[in-house]
Amino acid sequence: GQNIDQPTEMTATEGAIVQINCTYQTSGFNGLFWYQQHAGEAPTFLSYNVLDGLEEKGRFSSFLSRSKGYSYLLLKELQMKDSASYLCAPSGGYNKLIFGAGTRLAVHP
Amino acid sequence: SAVISQKPSRDICQRGTSLTIQCQVDSQVTMMFWYRQQPGQSLTLIATANQGSEATYESGFVIDKFPISRPNLTFSTLTVSNMSPEDSSIYLCSVHPSGRADEQFFGPGTRLTVL
């Protein structure tokens, strides 16, 4: 079967670092996407990991371990505008994305 | 990246009617996907729209309810047929630009409310 597990909610303080974990089990795996979604808006592409290891992109980094079925999104120097839902989405056969329920992040001053 | 537009951006419809949603991309793409996001939930893949062939539907979605057209490499439509209040959702199209598997972008979505 297919299963994606992320924490439902997280809170953090402005300027801090937060790590959002995602574990997955999918039939077929090409890579893993992370998206940011603000309320009422479409998801915005953040990162894609296909190889094991850490991919850094500015304040956001994403890590993948294929053997463990595990990924995380690391957000540094948090800003109020980072308050959003973060969606973990493994890519399987035919490049189809399977989305987790998402993690709602609240950043407080 | 790809610039994706959807029409309409939102609509309020009566139960039993149908609505066709359009998705236009500014470049040719091989695969287009249609997703649904019900209130407070994450995204669910409805189908893959392939140019020149029938759409491929995911489990729980059927062509009679969600017919899809893909007349060319930049355009697709999704029709929500015989609507009920349970169809109230945001419907999003998504593409891999230039066939690149490492990028997938979403259109702005169509917010549908069925009364």
Coordinates of C-alpha atoms in Angstrom, one line a residue:
Chain A
G1 CA 0.0 0.0 0.0
Q2 CA 0.9 3.7 0.1
N3 CA 1.4 5.7 3.2
I4 CA 2.9 9.1 3.9
D5 CA 3.2 10.3 7.5
Q6 CA 4.0 13.9 8.6
P7 CA 3.2 15.7 11.9
T8 CA -0.1 17.5 11.7
E9 CA 1.0 20.7 13.3
M10 CA 4.2 22.4 14.5
T11 CA 4.9 25.8 16.0
A12 CA 8.2 27.7 16.1
T13 CA 9.6 31.1 16.9
E14 CA 10.7 33.7 14.4
G15 CA 14.4 33.4 13.7
A16 CA 14.6 29.7 14.8
I17 CA 15.1 26.5 12.9
V18 CA 12.4 23.9 12.4
Q19 CA 12.6 20.4 10.9
I20 CA 9.5 18.8 9.4
N21 CA 9.8 15.0 9.0
C22 CA 8.1 12.8 6.5
T23 CA 8.1 9.0 6.3
Y24 CA 6.7 7.2 3.3
Q25 CA 5.8 3.9 1.8
T26 CA 5.0 3.9 -1.8
S27 CA 4.7 1.4 -4.7
G28 CA 7.4 2.7 -7.0
F29 CA 9.6 5.7 -6.1
N30 CA 11.4 8.2 -8.3
G31 CA 12.0 11.0 -5.9
L32 CA 10.4 13.2 -3.3
F33 CA 8.9 16.7 -3.6
W34 CA 8.3 19.3 -0.9
Y35 CA 5.7 22.0 -1.4
Q36 CA 4.6 25.0 0.6
Q37 CA 1.0 26.0 0.6
H38 CA -0.5 29.1 2.1
A39 CA -4.1 29.1 3.0
G40 CA -6.3 29.6 0.0
E41 CA -3.4 29.3 -2.5
A42 CA -2.0 26.6 -4.7
P43 CA 1.1 24.6 -3.6
T44 CA 4.4 26.2 -4.4
F45 CA 7.4 23.9 -5.4
L46 CA 10.2 24.0 -2.8
S47 CA 12.5 21.1 -3.5
Y48 CA 13.0 17.7 -5.1
N49 CA 15.3 15.0 -3.9
V50 CA 16.2 11.9 -5.9
L51 CA 19.5 10.9 -4.3
D52 CA 20.3 10.3 -0.7
G53 CA 21.6 13.3 1.2
L54 CA 20.9 16.9 1.8
E55 CA 20.0 19.5 -0.8
E56 CA 20.4 23.1 0.3
K57 CA 18.5 26.0 -1.3
G58 CA 18.8 29.2 0.6
R59 CA 16.9 29.1 3.9
F60 CA 15.3 25.8 3.0
S61 CA 17.1 22.4 2.8
S62 CA 15.7 18.9 2.2
F63 CA 17.1 15.6 3.1
L64 CA 16.3 12.1 1.7
S65 CA 17.1 8.6 2.8
R66 CA 15.7 6.2 0.2
S67 CA 16.6 3.1 2.2
K68 CA 14.7 4.4 5.3
G69 CA 11.8 5.9 3.4
Y70 CA 12.5 9.1 5.2
S71 CA 12.8 12.8 4.3
Y72 CA 12.9 16.1 6.1
L73 CA 12.5 19.7 5.3
L74 CA 14.7 22.1 7.3
L75 CA 13.7 25.7 7.5
K76 CA 16.2 28.2 8.9
E77 CA 15.9 31.8 10.1
L78 CA 12.2 31.4 10.2
Q79 CA 10.1 34.4 9.2
M80 CA 6.4 35.1 9.9
K81 CA 5.7 34.5 6.2
D82 CA 6.8 30.9 6.5
S83 CA 3.6 30.1 8.4
A84 CA 2.0 27.7 5.9
S85 CA 1.3 24.0 5.3
Y86 CA 4.2 22.0 4.1
L87 CA 3.4 19.0 1.9
C88 CA 5.6 15.9 1.4
A89 CA 5.0 14.2 -1.9
P90 CA 6.8 11.1 -3.1
S91 CA 6.8 10.7 -6.8
G92 CA 6.0 7.2 -8.0
G93 CA 5.3 5.5 -11.3
Y94 CA 4.6 7.7 -14.3
N95 CA 5.7 10.7 -12.1
K96 CA 2.5 10.7 -10.1
L97 CA 2.7 12.5 -6.8
I98 CA 1.1 11.1 -3.7
F99 CA 0.6 13.8 -1.1
G100 CA 0.8 13.5 2.7
A101 CA -1.8 15.3 4.8
G102 CA 0.6 18.1 5.3
T103 CA 2.2 19.8 8.3
R104 CA 0.7 23.1 9.3
L105 CA 3.5 25.4 10.6
A106 CA 2.8 28.4 12.8
V107 CA 5.6 30.9 13.3
H108 CA 5.3 33.2 16.3
P109 CA 7.1 36.4 17.1
Chain B
S1 CA 9.3 26.9 -14.6
A2 CA 5.9 27.0 -16.3
V3 CA 3.2 29.5 -16.2
I4 CA -0.2 27.8 -15.7
S5 CA -3.6 29.5 -15.8
Q6 CA -6.9 28.0 -14.9
K7 CA -10.5 29.2 -15.7
P8 CA -12.7 29.8 -13.9
S9 CA -10.9 30.8 -10.7
R10 CA -14.0 30.0 -8.7
D11 CA -17.6 29.2 -9.2
I12 CA -20.8 28.4 -7.3
C13 CA -22.9 25.8 -9.0
Q14 CA -26.2 24.1 -8.4
R15 CA -26.4 20.4 -7.7
G16 CA -27.0 18.2 -10.7
T17 CA -25.2 20.6 -13.1
S18 CA -21.7 20.2 -14.7
L19 CA -18.7 22.5 -14.8
T20 CA -15.8 22.5 -17.1
I21 CA -12.4 23.7 -15.8
Q22 CA -9.7 24.8 -18.3
C23 CA -6.0 24.6 -17.8
Q24 CA -3.6 26.4 -20.1
V25 CA 0.2 26.2 -20.0
D26 CA 2.6 28.6 -21.6
S27 CA 4.8 25.8 -23.0
Q28 CA 4.3 22.3 -24.4
V29 CA 4.2 19.6 -21.7
T30 CA 3.9 15.9 -22.1
M31 CA 1.9 15.1 -19.0
M32 CA -0.7 17.1 -17.2
F33 CA -2.3 16.0 -13.9
W34 CA -5.6 17.0 -12.3
Y35 CA -5.8 17.0 -8.5
R36 CA -8.6 17.7 -6.0
Q37 CA -8.2 19.3 -2.6
Q38 CA -11.2 19.0 -0.4
P39 CA -11.7 21.5 2.4
G40 CA -9.0 21.1 5.1
Q41 CA -7.4 18.1 3.3
S42 CA -4.4 17.5 1.2
L43 CA -4.3 16.9 -2.5
T44 CA -5.6 13.8 -4.2
L45 CA -4.7 12.9 -7.8
I46 CA -7.8 12.5 -10.0
A47 CA -6.2 11.5 -13.3
T48 CA -3.3 12.0 -15.7
A49 CA -4.2 13.7 -18.9
N50 CA -2.2 12.4 -21.9
Q51 CA -2.2 14.1 -25.2
G52 CA -3.5 11.8 -27.9
S53 CA -4.8 9.2 -25.6
E54 CA -7.4 8.7 -22.9
A55 CA -6.8 10.0 -19.5
T56 CA -5.6 7.6 -16.8
Y57 CA -7.8 7.7 -13.7
E58 CA -6.9 6.9 -10.1
S59 CA -8.8 4.6 -7.9
G60 CA -12.1 6.1 -6.9
F61 CA -12.4 8.4 -9.9
V62 CA -14.2 7.5 -13.1
I63 CA -14.5 9.0 -16.6
D64 CA -18.2 9.5 -16.4
K65 CA -17.9 11.7 -13.4
F66 CA -14.7 13.5 -14.4
P67 CA -14.3 13.5 -18.2
I68 CA -11.0 15.0 -19.3
S69 CA -9.9 16.3 -22.6
R70 CA -6.3 17.0 -23.8
P71 CA -6.5 18.3 -27.4
N72 CA -2.9 19.5 -27.5
L73 CA 0.3 19.8 -25.5
T74 CA -0.6 23.1 -23.8
F75 CA -4.3 22.7 -22.8
S76 CA -6.6 20.4 -20.9
T77 CA -10.1 20.5 -19.5
L78 CA -11.6 18.7 -16.5
T79 CA -15.4 18.4 -16.3
V80 CA -17.1 17.8 -13.0
S81 CA -20.4 16.2 -14.0
N82 CA -23.7 15.9 -12.2
M83 CA -22.3 17.8 -9.2
S84 CA -23.3 17.2 -5.6
P85 CA -22.2 19.2 -2.5
E86 CA -19.5 16.6 -1.9
D87 CA -17.7 17.8 -5.1
S88 CA -17.1 21.2 -3.4
S89 CA -13.3 21.4 -3.6
I90 CA -10.4 23.2 -5.1
Y91 CA -9.4 21.6 -8.4
L92 CA -5.8 22.0 -9.6
C93 CA -3.9 21.1 -12.7
S94 CA -0.2 20.4 -12.6
V95 CA 2.6 19.8 -15.1
H96 CA 6.1 18.7 -15.5
P97 CA 7.7 21.4 -17.6
S98 CA 9.5 20.0 -20.6
G99 CA 9.1 16.5 -19.3
R100 CA 11.5 17.2 -16.4
A101 CA 10.7 14.8 -13.5
D102 CA 12.5 17.0 -11.0
E103 CA 10.0 19.8 -11.3
Q104 CA 6.2 19.8 -11.0
F105 CA 4.2 23.0 -10.9
F106 CA 0.6 23.7 -10.0
G107 CA -1.9 26.1 -11.5
P108 CA -3.7 28.6 -9.2
G109 CA -6.7 26.3 -8.8
T110 CA -10.4 26.5 -9.3
R111 CA -12.5 26.8 -6.1
L112 CA -15.8 25.1 -6.7
T113 CA -18.8 25.3 -4.4
V114 CA -21.8 23.2 -5.0
L115 CA -25.1 24.1 -3.4

